Structures are given as structure tokens and as C-alpha cells.
Amino acid sequence: SAPLGMAAAAVSPASPSSPSSRTGGAPDGGVLSRPCYRFEISADASRATECEVIVVVGHKADLASAFDKLSGLTDGTSALLTAMIADTPAPSAAPVVRETFMGSRVIVVMLPEACSHHNCPAHPHAISKALSGIAFSGPCMVVAAVHAPEYLPAYCVAVAKAFPMYSRKTGAGARASRRTAITLVPSGAGVTEEALDAVRSVCASARIAAALVDAPASELHTDAFVDIALKVAADSKATSTTVIRGVELRDRGFGGLWGVGKAATHLPALVVLEHRPAAAAADAPSICLVGKGIVYDTGGLSIKSKDGMPGMKRDMGGAAAVLGAFRTLSDDVSLTRPVYAILCLAENSVSDVAMRPDDILYMYSGKTVEVNNTDAEGRLVMADGAAYAAKHLNPGAIIDIATLTGAQGVATGRHFAALYTNNPTLESTVPAIGRATGELCHALPYCPEFFNAEFASAVADMKNSVADRANAQSSCAGQFVGAHIEPFVSTPGNSWLHVDMAYPSFVGARATGYGVALLAGVVRHLSAPAE
């Protein structure tokens, strides 16, 4: 059945000699088919008696409202649960878990009290980690005691991320997970039905984005990704869709996207989806979301190591986030500006026609790039996508998001994406949006005059990889993209935001769907009427 209101996108049937059959594919023809865990958000906890496991999560001082939701479990439920945790001090750093039985397993997860000004008070990472470690095989209810209504999205998205959709396991447990319902019941002041409506779509879209990132390139190759994007566009009633793929990219001047993806069986593609809200004026400047969609990154001829290559199916996390955000934003009737999703899809593969070090690429921006590292490919496809947006889509804001550099993890760590922006206001506003949505981020130094020199080339306008790897690599990678939209960036009033989310895109072996909630929040902020 169709997951979360979106039908599975089927890859066209293939003959035995076709590219699709040679590279495998989803056994049932759809990457998003056979999802695990049916997830819903409800204000009603009356079905708690039907659940195998009930998890109550929140700060100790807020748990009373959640306990009250479970009054139907047994006589005096709230009093019994309150007594169970009465002598347990509120934790300072790590969650504390207490468990009892009231016809169902009832697990109470008390969240830490300590919260620095860069963290989210909802402790979303602690929520996801605690929930993902609980074993169950039947219906599960999570009752979240919301500390403050402005952090409702963070609580809900954190719970949604704990229950991934994608699995190709075949055992009894895997079959059970496909039948298992997860119900999230937020509680607390300010948790209204209207507020729940606002977070349902972003939670569903974040789970879809995570499922795409979890899928291997044998299923989610570029052609399958295009099919899924077009299905999302149709379900979202997109105003328009554009797909430029294969040799047409080469012929139309997308030298970066074509150069990176031309060696693969499934050729590269640029997908552009438009959502034009009813409230948008005809000349309203658009908000363009550009996502890196490298469905697999071998490194190309600058090939990755045996240990460095596994996990590179996740190198399309930026495009998944953009697609998920577009799906969510298409439901938002409050938007006043057009929104575009630009997916830069390619597989960085190896063959006799692969891009080589020393090759010179002719980019869509008009600049030339000397390749000195084929494993610095993401910035090449992103530069073409951003340049397309700047030239054709009347943007007032361009936001690009990518699993771009390992240096991001060094600069901002595993939990915080790195931001690089020409707009000082966004530099402070976007981290606040990240805290509200539970998708943390932090600004990098923005200083093009320091970083452009890293790409100096004797024979082209620039190289694609830095000369000095000790000079703010993550900022430099962002600046490479910015150099290809320089006229846009230098025009007063235009905003450009680069998001490097290489490490927040996964925890362990699982994708997080990072970026969907953050991008949706940033677009809503940019689309809001000026005060």
C-alpha cells in the first residue's frame, strides 16, 4: 500500500538486458513500497489499552499532563506513574528510563534538564535514541509531554525519526514491523489540533526522506529518483515540473552535472519542481531549494578506500531533504512566495568515460573548472543547480543543502549542520529555526575574500578542490558553489544559504531525514510578511 499518503513510485519494467535489470532494483518495483511502521499523530490516547508498549517521554516536571492522557489504562494510572518516578531525580545529562506493567508495558523516559543555548530544549536526539532502543512487535503509543508549544515540531519529528520506513529484512520481526502501528500523542499546554495538523506533514516527509537515504543505489538510482520526484510533484499538485537528463545536460551546458554522472549506467538528471501558492504575486521573488543528489559516490577516478566507500548511498541526503520539504510546503496555504525544488541527481562512478583529474568542465554559470579531485563532485552538481536557479527562476533566496564535506563534522560535529551565508540575519535566524524544529545547525565563517584563492587554477577559472586543506574546508566548499552564482549573491537584498549536513544526515547505520523540518521552517520564515 502507499506509504503516508504517497504511492510508491514504480520503476519502469525492464528487459533482461536493460540498465535497470543489470543493476538490480527494488524486489517489488518501488523504493518506498513495503514500509515499516505505520505512523500517525493523534490527540487521542484512548487506544492505549490496545498497545503492547506505551512510552511516555518528557521532562520530569512536564510528565503529569502525559500521565493524565493514560487514565483509561487502569484505576489511578496517573497517581501510580507519578509515584513510580517520585524518588527519581530529574536527570542532568542523559535520559533516565523507568518501566512498569499496567496491562501493557509502560516505559517512562525522563529527558535531561541541562540544555545549553545551542541545544534544543526538547532534546530531540535523546528522544530518538531512547525510542530506537525499545524492542516491541505490536502496536506502540508514544505520549510526548511537550515542554513548550514552540518546540512541538522538535518533539514530533524526533519521535518520527525513531521509526524508519525502509527495510529489506525478511524475517518474522521484519514482517511484523510492516504491520505495526505507531501512534504519537503529544500533550501539554498549546498542543492544539491545528498545531498537530501543521506537524503531521513534516513528520511524514522526514520519514520519506530518511527512507530514500537508507535505500541503496541498486534501487534508488537516478532514474528511480526522478520517478519518485515526479510522483511527489503529482501528489503535491506542483505548478510545473521540468526534467533535464542524460546528454541533454551536456548539450545545454550543465558541465558539472554531466561530468560527474556521465560514467554511470543511469545517467544524471536535473529535476525542477515548482509550487506557486495562490497568495503569491506574479512577480514575487522565489525561494529556491537546491539539493545534492549523488545516489552513490565511489569518488570517481580519485577513488575512495575500502572503508571510505560503504555508506556513500547517503550522498543524496540533500536532494531527499529538498524533496521532503517541497512535499510539506505544498500543503501550506500561508506561503506568499513561489517555491522551487531543484534536485541535482548523479552517480559518481568509474568507467572509460569517467571524468578525470585535469579535465576542464564548462559549467552552467559560464565558468570553467579544472578538476583536481573527482571526489569533490558534489559542489560541481550543486554549482550547476544553483546557477540554473539564479538564471531562470527569479530567486530572492537560494538555499542549497548537501552532504558535502567530511570537514563539516570537524567544524560543527555530528549533531549540527554547518551554515555558510551572505545574509547576517539568516546567520542568526536559521539556528533558532533549527532549535525549534530539532534540526540543529551552526554558522561557519563567511569570508569569500579568504576562500576564493583556494581554487586558483593556471588554466581555468578555478579548480574544484582546495589547495590548503587546513583552511576552513567546509566554508571553502560552500564558497565554490557561491562563486557560480556570484552576480546573485552580490546583489543587495538577495539571500544565499548553504547547508552542509554530512554528519547530521545519519546516526549509526540509519538515515535521519535531516533537513526536511529545517528547510520547511526557513522557507516559512522567508515567506512571512515583513513586520
PDB file of N, CA, C and O in Angstrom, residues 273-299:
ATOM      1  N   LEU A 273      10.975  21.262  -9.622  1.00  0.00           N
ATOM      2  CA  LEU A 273       9.559  21.255  -9.255  1.00  0.00           C
ATOM      3  C   LEU A 273       9.172  22.656  -8.783  1.00  0.00           C
ATOM      4  O   LEU A 273       9.893  23.277  -8.006  1.00  0.00           O
ATOM      5  N   GLU A 274       8.021  23.129  -9.206  1.00  0.00           N
ATOM      6  CA  GLU A 274       7.550  24.454  -8.826  1.00  0.00           C
ATOM      7  C   GLU A 274       6.254  24.363  -8.035  1.00  0.00           C
ATOM      8  O   GLU A 274       5.335  23.638  -8.413  1.00  0.00           O
ATOM      9  N   HIS A 275       6.193  25.113  -6.939  1.00  0.00           N
ATOM     10  CA  HIS A 275       4.943  25.309  -6.204  1.00  0.00           C
ATOM     11  C   HIS A 275       4.679  26.803  -6.125  1.00  0.00           C
ATOM     12  O   HIS A 275       5.449  27.552  -5.513  1.00  0.00           O
ATOM     13  N   ARG A 276       3.617  27.240  -6.766  1.00  0.00           N
ATOM     14  CA  ARG A 276       3.267  28.664  -6.770  1.00  0.00           C
ATOM     15  C   ARG A 276       1.985  28.827  -5.958  1.00  0.00           C
ATOM     16  O   ARG A 276       0.893  28.518  -6.425  1.00  0.00           O
ATOM     17  N   PRO A 277       2.097  29.320  -4.724  1.00  0.00           N
ATOM     18  CA  PRO A 277       0.914  29.454  -3.866  1.00  0.00           C
ATOM     19  C   PRO A 277      -0.086  30.445  -4.442  1.00  0.00           C
ATOM     20  O   PRO A 277       0.282  31.373  -5.170  1.00  0.00           O
ATOM     21  N   ALA A 278      -1.324  30.267  -4.073  1.00  0.00           N
ATOM     22  CA  ALA A 278      -2.370  31.168  -4.560  1.00  0.00           C
ATOM     23  C   ALA A 278      -2.114  32.598  -4.127  1.00  0.00           C
ATOM     24  O   ALA A 278      -2.479  33.554  -4.828  1.00  0.00           O
ATOM     25  N   ALA A 279      -1.459  32.778  -2.979  1.00  0.00           N
ATOM     26  CA  ALA A 279      -1.223  34.127  -2.459  1.00  0.00           C
ATOM     27  C   ALA A 279       0.000  34.804  -3.057  1.00  0.00           C
ATOM     28  O   ALA A 279       0.273  35.972  -2.748  1.00  0.00           O
ATOM     29  N   ALA A 280       0.740  34.110  -3.915  1.00  0.00           N
ATOM     30  CA  ALA A 280       1.971  34.678  -4.465  1.00  0.00           C
ATOM     31  C   ALA A 280       1.664  35.640  -5.600  1.00  0.00           C
ATOM     32  O   ALA A 280       0.930  35.300  -6.542  1.00  0.00           O
ATOM     33  N   ALA A 281       2.227  36.845  -5.522  1.00  0.00           N
ATOM     34  CA  ALA A 281       2.098  37.803  -6.624  1.00  0.00           C
ATOM     35  C   ALA A 281       2.851  37.291  -7.834  1.00  0.00           C
ATOM     36  O   ALA A 281       3.798  36.494  -7.718  1.00  0.00           O
ATOM     37  N   ALA A 282       2.443  37.731  -9.010  1.00  0.00           N
ATOM     38  CA  ALA A 282       3.047  37.248 -10.254  1.00  0.00           C
ATOM     39  C   ALA A 282       4.540  37.509 -10.298  1.00  0.00           C
ATOM     40  O   ALA A 282       5.307  36.713 -10.867  1.00  0.00           O
ATOM     41  N   ASP A 283       4.992  38.626  -9.717  1.00  0.00           N
ATOM     42  CA  ASP A 283       6.403  38.978  -9.756  1.00  0.00           C
ATOM     43  C   ASP A 283       7.118  38.704  -8.443  1.00  0.00           C
ATOM     44  O   ASP A 283       8.242  39.183  -8.227  1.00  0.00           O
ATOM     45  N   ALA A 284       6.507  37.931  -7.560  1.00  0.00           N
ATOM     46  CA  ALA A 284       7.127  37.658  -6.260  1.00  0.00           C
ATOM     47  C   ALA A 284       8.424  36.877  -6.448  1.00  0.00           C
ATOM     48  O   ALA A 284       8.452  35.871  -7.167  1.00  0.00           O
ATOM     49  N   PRO A 285       9.512  37.318  -5.823  1.00  0.00           N
ATOM     50  CA  PRO A 285      10.767  36.559  -5.932  1.00  0.00           C
ATOM     51  C   PRO A 285      10.616  35.187  -5.288  1.00  0.00           C
ATOM     52  O   PRO A 285       9.995  35.050  -4.230  1.00  0.00           O
ATOM     53  N   SER A 286      11.183  34.203  -5.922  1.00  0.00           N
ATOM     54  CA  SER A 286      11.006  32.825  -5.459  1.00  0.00           C
ATOM     55  C   SER A 286      12.031  32.452  -4.394  1.00  0.00           C
ATOM     56  O   SER A 286      13.015  33.153  -4.156  1.00  0.00           O
ATOM     57  N   ILE A 287      11.748  31.325  -3.760  1.00  0.00           N
ATOM     58  CA  ILE A 287      12.688  30.686  -2.839  1.00  0.00           C
ATOM     59  C   ILE A 287      13.079  29.356  -3.478  1.00  0.00           C
ATOM     60  O   ILE A 287      12.217  28.502  -3.716  1.00  0.00           O
ATOM     61  N   CYS A 288      14.353  29.193  -3.783  1.00  0.00           N
ATOM     62  CA  CYS A 288      14.835  28.005  -4.498  1.00  0.00           C
ATOM     63  C   CYS A 288      15.616  27.107  -3.554  1.00  0.00           C
ATOM     64  O   CYS A 288      16.572  27.549  -2.905  1.00  0.00           O
ATOM     65  N   LEU A 289      15.206  25.850  -3.473  1.00  0.00           N
ATOM     66  CA  LEU A 289      15.888  24.837  -2.668  1.00  0.00           C
ATOM     67  C   LEU A 289      16.655  23.922  -3.612  1.00  0.00           C
ATOM     68  O   LEU A 289      16.056  23.281  -4.483  1.00  0.00           O
ATOM     69  N   VAL A 290      17.956  23.854  -3.457  1.00  0.00           N
ATOM     70  CA  VAL A 290      18.828  23.076  -4.339  1.00  0.00           C
ATOM     71  C   VAL A 290      19.427  21.940  -3.531  1.00  0.00           C
ATOM     72  O   VAL A 290      20.079  22.181  -2.505  1.00  0.00           O
ATOM     73  N   GLY A 291      19.215  20.686  -3.963  1.00  0.00           N
ATOM     74  CA  GLY A 291      19.678  19.537  -3.196  1.00  0.00           C
ATOM     75  C   GLY A 291      20.672  18.684  -3.950  1.00  0.00           C
ATOM     76  O   GLY A 291      20.471  18.342  -5.117  1.00  0.00           O
ATOM     77  N   LYS A 292      21.738  18.321  -3.276  1.00  0.00           N
ATOM     78  CA  LYS A 292      22.736  17.402  -3.841  1.00  0.00           C
ATOM     79  C   LYS A 292      22.173  15.989  -3.831  1.00  0.00           C
ATOM     80  O   LYS A 292      21.807  15.462  -2.777  1.00  0.00           O
ATOM     81  N   GLY A 293      22.139  15.359  -4.999  1.00  0.00           N
ATOM     82  CA  GLY A 293      21.575  14.021  -5.118  1.00  0.00           C
ATOM     83  C   GLY A 293      22.545  13.035  -5.740  1.00  0.00           C
ATOM     84  O   GLY A 293      22.248  12.438  -6.777  1.00  0.00           O
ATOM     85  N   ILE A 294      23.703  12.847  -5.120  1.00  0.00           N
ATOM     86  CA  ILE A 294      24.657  11.842  -5.598  1.00  0.00           C
ATOM     87  C   ILE A 294      24.207  10.491  -5.044  1.00  0.00           C
ATOM     88  O   ILE A 294      24.420  10.186  -3.860  1.00  0.00           O
ATOM     89  N   VAL A 295      23.545   9.708  -5.885  1.00  0.00           N
ATOM     90  CA  VAL A 295      22.920   8.474  -5.396  1.00  0.00           C
ATOM     91  C   VAL A 295      23.962   7.444  -4.967  1.00  0.00           C
ATOM     92  O   VAL A 295      23.660   6.556  -4.167  1.00  0.00           O
ATOM     93  N   TYR A 296      25.162   7.542  -5.504  1.00  0.00           N
ATOM     94  CA  TYR A 296      26.299   6.781  -4.967  1.00  0.00           C
ATOM     95  C   TYR A 296      27.577   7.493  -5.343  1.00  0.00           C
ATOM     96  O   TYR A 296      27.706   8.005  -6.454  1.00  0.00           O
ATOM     97  N   ASP A 297      28.513   7.518  -4.397  1.00  0.00           N
ATOM     98  CA  ASP A 297      29.769   8.227  -4.616  1.00  0.00           C
ATOM     99  C   ASP A 297      30.941   7.284  -4.405  1.00  0.00           C
ATOM    100  O   ASP A 297      31.356   7.026  -3.279  1.00  0.00           O
ATOM    101  N   THR A 298      31.452   6.769  -5.492  1.00  0.00           N
ATOM    102  CA  THR A 298      32.672   5.954  -5.414  1.00  0.00           C
ATOM    103  C   THR A 298      33.916   6.819  -5.233  1.00  0.00           C
ATOM    104  O   THR A 298      34.983   6.307  -4.902  1.00  0.00           O
ATOM    105  N   GLY A 299      33.766   8.112  -5.464  1.00  0.00           N
ATOM    106  CA  GLY A 299      34.915   9.004  -5.525  1.00  0.00           C
ATOM    107  C   GLY A 299      35.378   9.219  -6.957  1.00  0.00           C
ATOM    108  O   GLY A 299      36.201  10.083  -7.215  1.00  0.00           O
TER     109      GLY A 299
END
